[in-house]
PDB file of C-alpha atoms and ligand atoms in Angstrom:
ATOM      1  CA  MET A1362      -6.760  -9.071 -21.012  1.00 96.00           C
ATOM      2  CA  LYS A1363      -6.169  -5.793 -22.760  1.00 98.00           C
ATOM      3  CA  ILE A1364      -6.280  -2.709 -20.584  1.00 98.00           C
ATOM      4  CA  VAL A1365      -5.699   1.101 -20.951  1.00 98.00           C
ATOM      5  CA  MET A1366      -4.958   3.010 -18.149  1.00 98.00           C
ATOM      6  CA  LEU A1367      -6.205   6.774 -17.989  1.00 98.00           C
ATOM      7  CA  GLY A1368      -5.546   9.416 -15.462  1.00 98.00           C
ATOM      8  CA  ALA A1369      -3.683  12.565 -15.085  1.00 97.00           C
ATOM      9  CA  PRO A1370       0.181  12.705 -14.757  1.00 95.00           C
ATOM     10  CA  GLY A1371       0.952  11.281 -11.339  1.00 94.00           C
ATOM     11  CA  ALA A1372      -2.617   9.892 -10.731  1.00 97.00           C
ATOM     12  CA  GLY A1373      -0.630   6.518 -10.150  1.00 96.00           C
ATOM     13  CA  LYS A1374      -0.866   4.864 -13.636  1.00 98.00           C
ATOM     14  CA  GLY A1375       2.611   3.427 -13.749  1.00 97.00           C
ATOM     15  CA  THR A1376       2.426   2.216 -10.083  1.00 97.00           C
ATOM     16  CA  GLN A1377      -0.774   0.338 -10.577  1.00 98.00           C
ATOM     17  CA  ALA A1378       0.010  -0.909 -14.042  1.00 98.00           C
ATOM     18  CA  LYS A1379       3.093  -2.599 -12.976  1.00 97.00           C
ATOM     19  CA  MET A1380       1.293  -4.466  -9.900  1.00 98.00           C
ATOM     20  CA  ILE A1381      -1.575  -5.340 -12.635  1.00 98.00           C
ATOM     21  CA  ALA A1382       1.255  -6.604 -14.976  1.00 98.00           C
ATOM     22  CA  SER A1383       2.653  -8.685 -12.383  1.00 97.00           C
ATOM     23  CA  LYS A1384      -0.587 -10.080 -11.022  1.00 98.00           C
ATOM     24  CA  TYR A1385      -2.223 -11.138 -14.461  1.00 97.00           C
ATOM     25  CA  HIS A1386       1.118 -11.830 -15.960  1.00 97.00           C
ATOM     26  CA  ILE A1387       0.855  -9.522 -18.977  1.00 98.00           C
ATOM     27  CA  PRO A1388       3.345  -6.974 -20.180  1.00 98.00           C
ATOM     28  CA  HIS A1389       3.212  -3.373 -18.829  1.00 98.00           C
ATOM     29  CA  ILE A1390       3.995  -1.042 -21.903  1.00 98.00           C
ATOM     30  CA  SER A1391       4.625   2.521 -20.902  1.00 97.00           C
ATOM     31  CA  THR A1392       5.088   5.106 -23.746  1.00 97.00           C
ATOM     32  CA  GLY A1393       7.149   7.261 -21.177  1.00 95.00           C
ATOM     33  CA  ASP A1394       9.509   4.539 -20.234  1.00 94.00           C
ATOM     34  CA  ILE A1395       9.940   3.614 -23.926  1.00 95.00           C
ATOM     35  CA  PHE A1396      10.987   7.357 -24.637  1.00 96.00           C
ATOM     36  CA  ARG A1397      13.101   7.609 -21.644  1.00 93.00           C
ATOM     37  CA  ALA A1398      15.047   4.613 -22.810  1.00 93.00           C
ATOM     38  CA  ASN A1399      15.385   6.075 -26.387  1.00 95.00           C
ATOM     39  CA  ILE A1400      16.695   9.215 -24.789  1.00 94.00           C
ATOM     40  CA  LYS A1401      19.248   7.340 -22.709  1.00 92.00           C
ATOM     41  CA  GLU A1402      20.472   5.302 -25.583  1.00 95.00           C
ATOM     42  CA  GLY A1403      20.711   8.789 -27.765  1.00 96.00           C
ATOM     43  CA  THR A1404      18.370   7.121 -30.539  1.00 96.00           C
ATOM     44  CA  GLU A1405      16.995   9.323 -33.162  1.00 96.00           C
ATOM     45  CA  LEU A1406      13.527   8.857 -31.655  1.00 96.00           C
ATOM     46  CA  GLY A1407      14.688   9.882 -28.217  1.00 96.00           C
ATOM     47  CA  ASN A1408      16.335  13.019 -29.636  1.00 96.00           C
ATOM     48  CA  LYS A1409      13.151  13.833 -31.250  1.00 96.00           C
ATOM     49  CA  ALA A1410      10.870  13.220 -28.267  1.00 97.00           C
ATOM     50  CA  LYS A1411      13.136  14.901 -25.663  1.00 96.00           C
ATOM     51  CA  GLY A1412      12.413  18.430 -26.643  1.00 95.00           C
ATOM     52  CA  TYR A1413       8.670  17.910 -26.138  1.00 96.00           C
ATOM     53  CA  MET A1414       9.023  15.957 -22.971  1.00 96.00           C
ATOM     54  CA  ASP A1415      11.155  18.715 -21.259  1.00 94.00           C
ATOM     55  CA  GLN A1416       8.545  21.127 -22.186  1.00 94.00           C
ATOM     56  CA  GLY A1417       5.816  19.157 -20.593  1.00 94.00           C
ATOM     57  CA  LEU A1418       4.357  18.863 -24.032  1.00 96.00           C
ATOM     58  CA  LEU A1419       3.098  15.684 -25.855  1.00 97.00           C
ATOM     59  CA  VAL A1420       5.267  14.162 -28.420  1.00 98.00           C
ATOM     60  CA  PRO A1421       3.479  14.260 -31.745  1.00 98.00           C
ATOM     61  CA  ASP A1422       1.001  11.189 -32.606  1.00 98.00           C
ATOM     62  CA  GLU A1423       2.978  10.284 -35.670  1.00 96.00           C
ATOM     63  CA  LEU A1424       6.172   9.353 -33.451  1.00 96.00           C
ATOM     64  CA  VAL A1425       3.882   7.447 -31.035  1.00 97.00           C
ATOM     65  CA  VAL A1426       1.170   5.503 -32.867  1.00 97.00           C
ATOM     66  CA  ASP A1427       3.521   3.085 -34.923  1.00 92.00           C
ATOM     67  CA  LEU A1428       5.706   2.481 -32.134  1.00 94.00           C
ATOM     68  CA  VAL A1429       2.754   1.157 -30.191  1.00 96.00           C
ATOM     69  CA  VAL A1430       0.942  -0.637 -32.856  1.00 95.00           C
ATOM     70  CA  ASP A1431       4.192  -2.582 -33.642  1.00 94.00           C
ATOM     71  CA  ARG A1432       4.684  -3.250 -29.767  1.00 95.00           C
ATOM     72  CA  LEU A1433       1.363  -4.918 -29.680  1.00 96.00           C
ATOM     73  CA  THR A1434       2.308  -7.339 -32.140  1.00 94.00           C
ATOM     74  CA  TRP A1435       5.077  -8.833 -29.895  1.00 96.00           C
ATOM     75  CA  ASP A1436       4.957 -12.375 -28.551  1.00 96.00           C
ATOM     76  CA  ASP A1437       4.382 -11.369 -25.046  1.00 96.00           C
ATOM     77  CA  ALA A1438       1.266  -9.293 -25.945  1.00 96.00           C
ATOM     78  CA  LYS A1439      -0.584 -12.284 -27.409  1.00 93.00           C
ATOM     79  CA  GLU A1440      -2.747 -12.782 -24.084  1.00 92.00           C
ATOM     80  CA  GLY A1441      -3.175  -9.017 -23.413  1.00 97.00           C
ATOM     81  CA  TYR A1442      -1.077  -6.043 -22.187  1.00 98.00           C
ATOM     82  CA  VAL A1443      -1.627  -2.920 -19.694  1.00 98.00           C
ATOM     83  CA  LEU A1444      -1.241   0.121 -21.551  1.00 98.00           C
ATOM     84  CA  ASP A1445       0.380   3.070 -19.576  1.00 98.00           C
ATOM     85  CA  GLY A1446       0.345   6.435 -21.000  1.00 98.00           C
ATOM     86  CA  PHE A1447      -0.890   5.660 -24.301  1.00 98.00           C
ATOM     87  CA  PRO A1448      -3.495   6.507 -25.866  1.00 98.00           C
ATOM     88  CA  ARG A1449      -3.072  10.202 -24.734  1.00 98.00           C
ATOM     89  CA  THR A1450      -5.126  11.864 -27.619  1.00 98.00           C
ATOM     90  CA  ILE A1451      -8.317  11.120 -29.628  1.00 98.00           C
ATOM     91  CA  PRO A1452      -6.171  10.285 -32.639  1.00 98.00           C
ATOM     92  CA  GLN A1453      -4.083   7.817 -30.755  1.00 98.00           C
ATOM     93  CA  ALA A1454      -7.286   6.169 -29.323  1.00 98.00           C
ATOM     94  CA  GLU A1455      -8.684   5.955 -32.669  1.00 98.00           C
ATOM     95  CA  ALA A1456      -5.602   4.410 -33.930  1.00 98.00           C
ATOM     96  CA  LEU A1457      -5.609   1.822 -31.103  1.00 98.00           C
ATOM     97  CA  THR A1458      -9.044   1.122 -31.829  1.00 97.00           C
ATOM     98  CA  LYS A1459      -8.439   0.499 -35.613  1.00 97.00           C
ATOM     99  CA  ALA A1460      -5.476  -1.608 -35.097  1.00 96.00           C
ATOM    100  CA  LEU A1461      -7.535  -3.830 -32.572  1.00 96.00           C
ATOM    101  CA  ALA A1462     -10.566  -4.038 -35.081  1.00 96.00           C
ATOM    102  CA  GLU A1463      -8.025  -5.274 -37.974  1.00 96.00           C
ATOM    103  CA  LYS A1464      -7.204  -8.348 -35.499  1.00 94.00           C
ATOM    104  CA  ASN A1465     -10.996  -8.714 -34.368  1.00 95.00           C
ATOM    105  CA  GLU A1466     -10.091  -7.714 -30.947  1.00 95.00           C
ATOM    106  CA  VAL A1467     -11.459  -5.381 -28.443  1.00 94.00           C
ATOM    107  CA  LEU A1468     -10.286  -3.491 -25.669  1.00 97.00           C
ATOM    108  CA  ASP A1469     -11.596  -4.830 -22.303  1.00 98.00           C
ATOM    109  CA  HIS A1470     -11.069  -2.139 -19.811  1.00 98.00           C
ATOM    110  CA  ALA A1471     -10.055   1.541 -19.817  1.00 98.00           C
ATOM    111  CA  ILE A1472      -9.520   2.193 -16.017  1.00 98.00           C
ATOM    112  CA  ASN A1473      -9.730   6.009 -15.007  1.00 98.00           C
ATOM    113  CA  ILE A1474      -7.633   6.706 -11.957  1.00 98.00           C
ATOM    114  CA  GLU A1475      -9.322   9.936 -10.496  1.00 98.00           C
ATOM    115  CA  ILE A1476      -7.473  12.224  -8.454  1.00 96.00           C
ATOM    116  CA  PRO A1477      -7.734  16.292  -8.050  1.00 94.00           C
ATOM    117  CA  ASP A1478      -5.095  18.515  -9.546  1.00 92.00           C
ATOM    118  CA  GLN A1479      -4.250  19.823  -6.012  1.00 87.00           C
ATOM    119  CA  ASN A1480      -2.975  16.334  -5.169  1.00 91.00           C
ATOM    120  CA  ILE A1481      -0.895  16.108  -8.023  1.00 91.00           C
ATOM    121  CA  ILE A1482       1.817  18.776  -7.802  1.00 86.00           C
ATOM    122  CA  GLU A1483       2.620  17.410  -4.570  1.00 84.00           C
ATOM    123  CA  ARG A1484       2.896  13.902  -5.448  1.00 88.00           C
ATOM    124  CA  MET A1485       5.271  14.699  -8.441  1.00 90.00           C
ATOM    125  CA  GLY A1486       7.508  16.668  -6.344  1.00 89.00           C
ATOM    126  CA  GLY A1487       7.842  13.511  -4.334  1.00 93.00           C
ATOM    127  CA  ARG A1488       8.036  11.092  -6.944  1.00 93.00           C
ATOM    128  CA  ARG A1489      11.530   9.468  -7.695  1.00 96.00           C
ATOM    129  CA  ALA A1490      12.369   7.014 -10.440  1.00 94.00           C
ATOM    130  CA  CYS A1491      15.299   4.456 -10.727  1.00 95.00           C
ATOM    131  CA  VAL A1492      17.752   5.329 -13.129  1.00 91.00           C
ATOM    132  CA  ALA A1493      18.228   1.647 -13.925  1.00 91.00           C
ATOM    133  CA  CYS A1494      15.157  -0.269 -13.791  1.00 91.00           C
ATOM    134  CA  GLY A1495      12.440   2.314 -13.747  1.00 89.00           C
ATOM    135  CA  ALA A1496      10.776   1.381 -10.587  1.00 93.00           C
ATOM    136  CA  THR A1497       9.187   4.506  -8.909  1.00 94.00           C
ATOM    137  CA  TYR A1498       8.724   5.567  -5.387  1.00 96.00           C
ATOM    138  CA  HIS A1499       7.536   8.693  -3.357  1.00 95.00           C
ATOM    139  CA  ILE A1500       9.730  10.282  -0.770  1.00 94.00           C
ATOM    140  CA  VAL A1501       6.998  10.501   1.744  1.00 93.00           C
ATOM    141  CA  ASN A1502       3.872   8.024   0.309  1.00 92.00           C
ATOM    142  CA  ILE A1503       6.116   4.984  -0.980  1.00 94.00           C
ATOM    143  CA  PRO A1504       9.638   5.605   0.428  1.00 96.00           C
ATOM    144  CA  PRO A1505      12.611   3.313  -0.584  1.00 97.00           C
ATOM    145  CA  GLN A1506      14.091   1.178   2.117  1.00 97.00           C
ATOM    146  CA  ILE A1507      17.520   3.091   1.942  1.00 97.00           C
ATOM    147  CA  GLU A1508      17.053   6.849   0.738  1.00 96.00           C
ATOM    148  CA  GLY A1509      17.881   7.522  -2.737  1.00 96.00           C
ATOM    149  CA  LYS A1510      18.617   3.971  -3.578  1.00 98.00           C
ATOM    150  CA  CYS A1511      16.251   1.588  -5.436  1.00 98.00           C
ATOM    151  CA  ASP A1512      14.694  -1.452  -3.517  1.00 98.00           C
ATOM    152  CA  LYS A1513      14.896  -3.688  -6.596  1.00 97.00           C
ATOM    153  CA  CYS A1514      18.453  -3.131  -7.936  1.00 97.00           C
ATOM    154  CA  GLY A1515      20.219  -0.683  -5.592  1.00 97.00           C
ATOM    155  CA  ALA A1516      20.752   1.903  -8.443  1.00 97.00           C
ATOM    156  CA  GLU A1517      20.305   5.741  -7.791  1.00 97.00           C
ATOM    157  CA  LEU A1518      16.885   7.288  -7.620  1.00 97.00           C
ATOM    158  CA  ILE A1519      16.330  10.631  -9.211  1.00 94.00           C
ATOM    159  CA  LEU A1520      13.664  13.202  -9.683  1.00 92.00           C
ATOM    160  CA  ARG A1521      12.562  13.440 -13.444  1.00 89.00           C
ATOM    161  CA  ASP A1522      13.371  16.549 -15.436  1.00 86.00           C
ATOM    162  CA  ASP A1523       9.840  16.968 -16.254  1.00 90.00           C
ATOM    163  CA  ASP A1524       8.392  16.471 -12.671  1.00 91.00           C
ATOM    164  CA  LYS A1525       9.621  20.016 -11.607  1.00 88.00           C
ATOM    165  CA  PRO A1526       6.409  21.979 -10.743  1.00 88.00           C
ATOM    166  CA  GLU A1527       6.621  24.417 -13.720  1.00 89.00           C
ATOM    167  CA  THR A1528       6.706  21.551 -16.097  1.00 92.00           C
ATOM    168  CA  VAL A1529       4.091  19.603 -14.141  1.00 92.00           C
ATOM    169  CA  ARG A1530       1.578  22.568 -14.318  1.00 92.00           C
ATOM    170  CA  LYS A1531       2.061  22.717 -17.975  1.00 94.00           C
ATOM    171  CA  ARG A1532       1.535  18.860 -18.153  1.00 95.00           C
ATOM    172  CA  LEU A1533      -1.729  18.982 -16.227  1.00 95.00           C
ATOM    173  CA  GLU A1534      -2.890  21.675 -18.806  1.00 96.00           C
ATOM    174  CA  VAL A1535      -1.888  19.546 -21.768  1.00 97.00           C
ATOM    175  CA  TYR A1536      -3.679  16.549 -19.718  1.00 97.00           C
ATOM    176  CA  HIS A1537      -7.060  18.569 -19.510  1.00 97.00           C
ATOM    177  CA  ASP A1538      -6.740  19.565 -23.118  1.00 98.00           C
ATOM    178  CA  GLN A1539      -6.016  16.676 -24.939  1.00 98.00           C
ATOM    179  CA  THR A1540      -6.031  13.337 -23.054  1.00 98.00           C
ATOM    180  CA  GLN A1541      -9.013  14.134 -20.602  1.00 98.00           C
ATOM    181  CA  PRO A1542     -11.624  13.855 -23.800  1.00 98.00           C
ATOM    182  CA  LEU A1543     -10.425   9.958 -23.618  1.00 98.00           C
ATOM    183  CA  ILE A1544     -12.645   9.447 -20.727  1.00 98.00           C
ATOM    184  CA  ASP A1545     -15.777  10.271 -22.700  1.00 98.00           C
ATOM    185  CA  TYR A1546     -14.144   8.244 -25.819  1.00 98.00           C
ATOM    186  CA  TYR A1547     -13.885   5.085 -23.998  1.00 98.00           C
ATOM    187  CA  GLY A1548     -17.392   5.864 -21.927  1.00 98.00           C
ATOM    188  CA  ASN A1549     -18.962   5.852 -25.375  1.00 98.00           C
ATOM    189  CA  GLU A1550     -17.152   2.447 -26.128  1.00 96.00           C
ATOM    190  CA  GLY A1551     -18.694   0.920 -22.898  1.00 97.00           C
ATOM    191  CA  VAL A1552     -15.269   0.103 -21.330  1.00 98.00           C
ATOM    192  CA  LEU A1553     -14.757   2.818 -18.944  1.00 98.00           C
ATOM    193  CA  LYS A1554     -13.896   1.884 -15.270  1.00 98.00           C
ATOM    194  CA  GLU A1555     -13.046   4.585 -12.779  1.00 98.00           C
ATOM    195  CA  VAL A1556     -11.454   4.285  -9.444  1.00 98.00           C
ATOM    196  CA  ASP A1557     -10.517   6.654  -6.604  1.00 98.00           C
ATOM    197  CA  GLY A1558      -6.828   7.440  -7.005  1.00 97.00           C
ATOM    198  CA  THR A1559      -6.417   9.444  -3.747  1.00 96.00           C
ATOM    199  CA  VAL A1560      -6.518   6.376  -1.343  1.00 96.00           C
ATOM    200  CA  ASP A1561      -3.533   4.153  -0.512  1.00 95.00           C
ATOM    201  CA  MET A1562      -1.672   2.613  -3.422  1.00 96.00           C
ATOM    202  CA  ALA A1563      -3.137  -0.895  -1.987  1.00 97.00           C
ATOM    203  CA  ASP A1564      -6.708   0.148  -1.779  1.00 98.00           C
ATOM    204  CA  VAL A1565      -6.554   1.413  -5.437  1.00 98.00           C
ATOM    205  CA  PHE A1566      -4.924  -1.954  -6.254  1.00 98.00           C
ATOM    206  CA  ALA A1567      -7.868  -3.700  -4.713  1.00 98.00           C
ATOM    207  CA  ALA A1568     -10.501  -1.494  -6.569  1.00 98.00           C
ATOM    208  CA  ILE A1569      -8.895  -2.350  -9.697  1.00 98.00           C
ATOM    209  CA  CYS A1570      -8.754  -6.267  -9.206  1.00 98.00           C
ATOM    210  CA  ASN A1571     -12.397  -5.992  -8.417  1.00 98.00           C
ATOM    211  CA  ILE A1572     -13.022  -4.684 -11.565  1.00 98.00           C
ATOM    212  CA  LEU A1573     -10.573  -6.982 -13.613  1.00 98.00           C
ATOM    213  CA  ASP A1574     -12.018 -10.222 -11.734  1.00 97.00           C
ATOM    214  CA  ALA A1575     -15.680  -9.534 -12.039  1.00 92.00           C
TER     215      ALA A1575
HETATM  216  P1  ADP B  56       3.283  10.176 -16.429  1.00 72.75           P
HETATM  217  O1  ADP B  56       3.312   9.034 -16.187  1.00 72.75           O
HETATM  218  O2  ADP B  56       3.899  11.342 -15.529  1.00 72.75           O
HETATM  219  O3  ADP B  56       2.123  10.828 -16.970  1.00 72.75           O
HETATM  220  P2  ADP B  56       4.719   9.666 -18.663  1.00 72.75           P
HETATM  221  O4  ADP B  56       6.076   8.870 -18.433  1.00 72.75           O
HETATM  222  O5  ADP B  56       3.500   8.607 -19.143  1.00 72.75           O
HETATM  223  O6  ADP B  56       4.226  10.520 -17.617  1.00 72.75           O
HETATM  224  O7  ADP B  56       5.084  10.362 -20.069  1.00 72.75           O
HETATM  225  C1  ADP B  56       6.386  11.558 -19.913  1.00 72.75           C
HETATM  226  C2  ADP B  56       6.180  12.158 -21.033  1.00 72.75           C
HETATM  227  O8  ADP B  56       6.224  11.439 -22.391  1.00 72.75           O
HETATM  228  C3  ADP B  56       4.830  13.001 -21.485  1.00 72.75           C
HETATM  229  O9  ADP B  56       4.723  14.199 -21.034  1.00 72.75           O
HETATM  230  C4  ADP B  56       5.091  13.169 -22.959  1.00 72.75           C
HETATM  231  O10 ADP B  56       5.854  14.156 -23.321  1.00 72.75           O
HETATM  232  C5  ADP B  56       5.622  11.982 -23.594  1.00 72.75           C
HETATM  233  N1  ADP B  56       4.603  10.977 -23.894  1.00 72.75           N
HETATM  234  C6  ADP B  56       4.300   9.532 -23.172  1.00 72.75           C
HETATM  235  N2  ADP B  56       3.462   8.857 -23.815  1.00 72.75           N
HETATM  236  C7  ADP B  56       3.019   9.790 -24.908  1.00 72.75           C
HETATM  237  C8  ADP B  56       1.980   9.643 -25.658  1.00 72.75           C
HETATM  238  N3  ADP B  56       1.310   8.421 -25.809  1.00 72.75           N
HETATM  239  N4  ADP B  56       1.616  10.535 -26.606  1.00 72.75           N
HETATM  240  C9  ADP B  56       2.550  11.600 -26.667  1.00 72.75           C
HETATM  241  N5  ADP B  56       3.507  11.982 -25.592  1.00 72.75           N
HETATM  242  C10 ADP B  56       3.745  10.812 -24.742  1.00 72.75           C
HETATM  243  P1  ADP B  57       1.685   8.192 -13.255  1.00 72.75           P
HETATM  244  O1  ADP B  57       2.255   6.819 -13.738  1.00 72.75           O
HETATM  245  O2  ADP B  57       0.075   8.242 -13.377  1.00 72.75           O
HETATM  246  O3  ADP B  57       2.236   9.524 -13.558  1.00 72.75           O
HETATM  247  P2  ADP B  57       2.832   7.320 -10.870  1.00 72.75           P
HETATM  248  O4  ADP B  57       2.567   5.674 -10.867  1.00 72.75           O
HETATM  249  O5  ADP B  57       4.416   7.458 -11.130  1.00 72.75           O
HETATM  250  O6  ADP B  57       2.015   7.942 -11.401  1.00 72.75           O
HETATM  251  O7  ADP B  57       2.791   7.870  -9.405  1.00 72.75           O
HETATM  252  C1  ADP B  57       3.067   9.294  -9.053  1.00 72.75           C
HETATM  253  C2  ADP B  57       3.701   9.464  -7.878  1.00 72.75           C
HETATM  254  O8  ADP B  57       2.855   9.271  -6.875  1.00 72.75           O
HETATM  255  C3  ADP B  57       4.915   8.374  -7.781  1.00 72.75           C
HETATM  256  O9  ADP B  57       5.880   9.011  -6.557  1.00 72.75           O
HETATM  257  C4  ADP B  57       4.388   7.445  -6.783  1.00 72.75           C
HETATM  258  O10 ADP B  57       5.178   6.628  -6.021  1.00 72.75           O
HETATM  259  C5  ADP B  57       3.112   8.076  -5.830  1.00 72.75           C
HETATM  260  N1  ADP B  57       2.041   7.491  -5.855  1.00 72.75           N
HETATM  261  C6  ADP B  57       1.316   6.249  -6.603  1.00 72.75           C
HETATM  262  N2  ADP B  57       0.184   5.818  -6.071  1.00 72.75           N
HETATM  263  C7  ADP B  57      -0.048   6.511  -5.004  1.00 72.75           C
HETATM  264  C8  ADP B  57      -0.818   6.560  -4.058  1.00 72.75           C
HETATM  265  N3  ADP B  57      -2.251   5.629  -4.163  1.00 72.75           N
HETATM  266  N4  ADP B  57      -0.780   7.346  -2.951  1.00 72.75           N
HETATM  267  C9  ADP B  57       0.282   8.061  -2.838  1.00 72.75           C
HETATM  268  N5  ADP B  57       1.041   8.267  -3.629  1.00 72.75           N
HETATM  269  C10 ADP B  57       0.983   7.461  -5.043  1.00 72.75           C
HETATM  270 ZN1   ZN B  58      15.919  -0.109  -9.567  1.00 72.75          ZN
END
């Protein structure tokens, strides 16, 4: 099963993608996580990406596309995957369609998690991410058992640099401008499915499972 997650920053793509990956035994491929890992390791890619990310801008397509296309050839992606944070532009979506077509494959679902902008800023201010394993929490909606500590691995939870309110506003602008057009793109490809992202995370997941199991 090959799935793309769509939705504004903070819509819940990562949260749902992790749950999908674990239920359906497919890898969760997050370009944001890949960039953050590269930044942490101080790689050349990480250094290039960081400047854009800190400003709330997208990393240029040429730094993203080959990376993802290569990732899809790994053994663990044979039975499918859930892509989170990619594609984010029309050229990225076209590159994905082309890479799939070359292998006689198609995308099964593009799941758009819908949520109004007003909800986003509040959500992002409360998002906390684990420095070690990347698990995400929300200080009010999805709190960890012990404040500031990851339930899964015990490491420290932090507010991402790009989750500060000014940067979130910029990311939302970039989303509407460059990523929202993908909703029509996948609508035209006949794989678009929409879910309400404003309800509890378990209810969002139930709606997604209904789509995947149909
Ligand atoms: P969120 O899940 O909150 O939307 P991500 O973790 O997906 O954020 O991405 C964080 C940042 O990484 C983005 O704001 C952008 O700068 C960069 N990024 C991630 N994926 C892509 C992509 N496919 N194309 C361009 N930039 C990307
Ligand atoms: P994205 O990957 O789309 O940027 P995340 O999955 O990281 O979004 O979620 C953004 C923030 O909102 C996180 O703090 C997360 O814990 C929280 N969150 C996710 N889903 C829900 C939900 N259904 N209701 C309330 N908060 C949520
Ligand atoms: Zn952790």
